[in-house]
Coordinates of C-alpha atoms in Angstrom, one line a residue:
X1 CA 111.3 220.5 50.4
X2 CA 112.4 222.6 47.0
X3 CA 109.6 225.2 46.3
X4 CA 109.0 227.9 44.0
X5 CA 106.0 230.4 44.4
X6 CA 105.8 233.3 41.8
X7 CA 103.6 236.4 42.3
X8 CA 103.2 239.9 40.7
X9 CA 101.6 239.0 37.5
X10 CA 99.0 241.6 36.3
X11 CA 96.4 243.2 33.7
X12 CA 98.7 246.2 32.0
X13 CA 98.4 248.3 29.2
X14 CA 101.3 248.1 26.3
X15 CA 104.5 250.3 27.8
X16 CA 104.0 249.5 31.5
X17 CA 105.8 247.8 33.6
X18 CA 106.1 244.8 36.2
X19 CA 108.0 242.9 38.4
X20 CA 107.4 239.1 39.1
X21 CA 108.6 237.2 42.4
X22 CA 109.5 233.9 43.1
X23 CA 110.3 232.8 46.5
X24 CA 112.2 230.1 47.3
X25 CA 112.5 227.6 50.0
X26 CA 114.3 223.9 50.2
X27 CA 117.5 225.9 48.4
X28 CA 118.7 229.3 48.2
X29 CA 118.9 231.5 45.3
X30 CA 122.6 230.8 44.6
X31 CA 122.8 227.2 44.4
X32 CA 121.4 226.2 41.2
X33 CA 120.7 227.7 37.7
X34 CA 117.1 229.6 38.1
X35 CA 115.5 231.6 35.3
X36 CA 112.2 232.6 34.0
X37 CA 110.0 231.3 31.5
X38 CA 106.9 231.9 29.8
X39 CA 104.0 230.2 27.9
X40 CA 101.4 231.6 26.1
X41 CA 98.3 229.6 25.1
X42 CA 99.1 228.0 21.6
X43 CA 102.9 227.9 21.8
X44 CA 105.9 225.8 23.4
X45 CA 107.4 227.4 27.2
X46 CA 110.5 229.1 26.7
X47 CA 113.2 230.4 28.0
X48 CA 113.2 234.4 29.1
X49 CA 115.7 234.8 31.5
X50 CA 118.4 233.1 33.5
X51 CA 121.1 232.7 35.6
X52 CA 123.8 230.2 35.3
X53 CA 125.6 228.7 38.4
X54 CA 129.0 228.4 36.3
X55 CA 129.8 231.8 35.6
X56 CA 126.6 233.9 36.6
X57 CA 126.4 235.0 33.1
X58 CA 122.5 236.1 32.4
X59 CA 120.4 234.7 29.1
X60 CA 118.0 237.3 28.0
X61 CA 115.4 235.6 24.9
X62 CA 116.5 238.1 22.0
X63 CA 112.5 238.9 22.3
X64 CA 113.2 240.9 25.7
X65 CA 116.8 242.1 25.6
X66 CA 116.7 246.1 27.2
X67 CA 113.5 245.2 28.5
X68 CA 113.6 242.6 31.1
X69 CA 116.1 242.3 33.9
X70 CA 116.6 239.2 35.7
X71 CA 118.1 239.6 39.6
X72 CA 118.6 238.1 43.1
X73 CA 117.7 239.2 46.4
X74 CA 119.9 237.0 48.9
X75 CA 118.8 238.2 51.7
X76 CA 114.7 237.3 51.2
X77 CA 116.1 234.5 48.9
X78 CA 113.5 235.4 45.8
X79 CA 114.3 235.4 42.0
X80 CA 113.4 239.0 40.3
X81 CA 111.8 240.0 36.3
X82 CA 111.6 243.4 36.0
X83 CA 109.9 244.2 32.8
X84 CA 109.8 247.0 31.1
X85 CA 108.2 248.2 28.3
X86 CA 105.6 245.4 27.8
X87 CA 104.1 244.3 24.7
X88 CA 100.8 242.4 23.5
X89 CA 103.4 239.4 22.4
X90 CA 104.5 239.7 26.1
X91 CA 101.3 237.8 27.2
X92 CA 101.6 234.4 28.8
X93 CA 102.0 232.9 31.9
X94 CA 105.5 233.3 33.7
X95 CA 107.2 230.8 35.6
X96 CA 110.6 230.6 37.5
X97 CA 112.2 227.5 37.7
X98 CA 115.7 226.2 38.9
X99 CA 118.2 222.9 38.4
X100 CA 120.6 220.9 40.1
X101 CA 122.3 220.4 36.9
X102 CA 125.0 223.1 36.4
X103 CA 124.9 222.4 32.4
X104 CA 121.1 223.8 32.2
X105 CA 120.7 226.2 30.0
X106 CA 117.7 228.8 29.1
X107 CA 116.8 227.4 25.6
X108 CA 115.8 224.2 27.1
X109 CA 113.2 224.7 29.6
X110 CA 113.0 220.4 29.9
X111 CA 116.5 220.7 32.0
X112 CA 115.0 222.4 34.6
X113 CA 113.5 219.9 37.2
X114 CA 111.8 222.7 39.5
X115 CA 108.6 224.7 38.7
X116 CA 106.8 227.2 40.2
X117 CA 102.7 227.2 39.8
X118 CA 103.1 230.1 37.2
X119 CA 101.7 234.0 37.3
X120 CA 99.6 235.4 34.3
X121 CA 100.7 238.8 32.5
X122 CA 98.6 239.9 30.3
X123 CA 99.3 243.0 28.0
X124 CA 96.3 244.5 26.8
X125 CA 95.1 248.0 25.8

């Protein structure tokens, strides 16, 4: 059974950081393109950060480039966002999620066929 759980999501002040989880089970870390995403109330999901299975090349959203960084942990087999240097706009809830289709990519969150239950970030002074 494919699951996604995300944790780490927090209250921070502008210029803080955090790291999200997501632990997977049912597939390993490697086998499919997995990325973040985000929502905030008001505004479409989109795509923050992922991983293709082609190449490994990473997506970074031009809104988090040099702030985020997107990694793997094979041997706990869990997704990692650092984030650094949060801002206000940064607010939403954060899912991962992952695809059997090789061909996903991060500007179109509908590809992706696996969801986690999402973790709120809020950035607030």
């Amino acid at each position: 059974q494919v699951q996604l759980v995300e944790s780490g999501g927090d209250l921070v002040q502008p210029g803080n950081s955090l790291r999200l989880s997501c632990v997977l089970s049912g597939f390993t870390v490697d086998d499919y393109p997995i990325g973040w995403f985000r929502q905030a109330p008001g505004k479409e999901r989109e795509g923050v950060a992922c991983i293709s299975r082609i190449d490994d090349a990473i997506f970074y959203a031009d809104s988090v480039k040099g702030r985020f960084t997107v990694s793997k942990d094979h041997t706990k087999n869990t997704l990692y966002l650092q984030m650094d240097g949060l801002k206000p706009e940064d607010t939403a809830t954060y899912y991962c999620a992952a695809t059997p289709w090789y061909g996903a990519t991060c500007s179109w969150p509908q590809q992706y066929e696996y969801w986690g239950q999402g973790t709120q970030v809020t950035v607030s002074s």
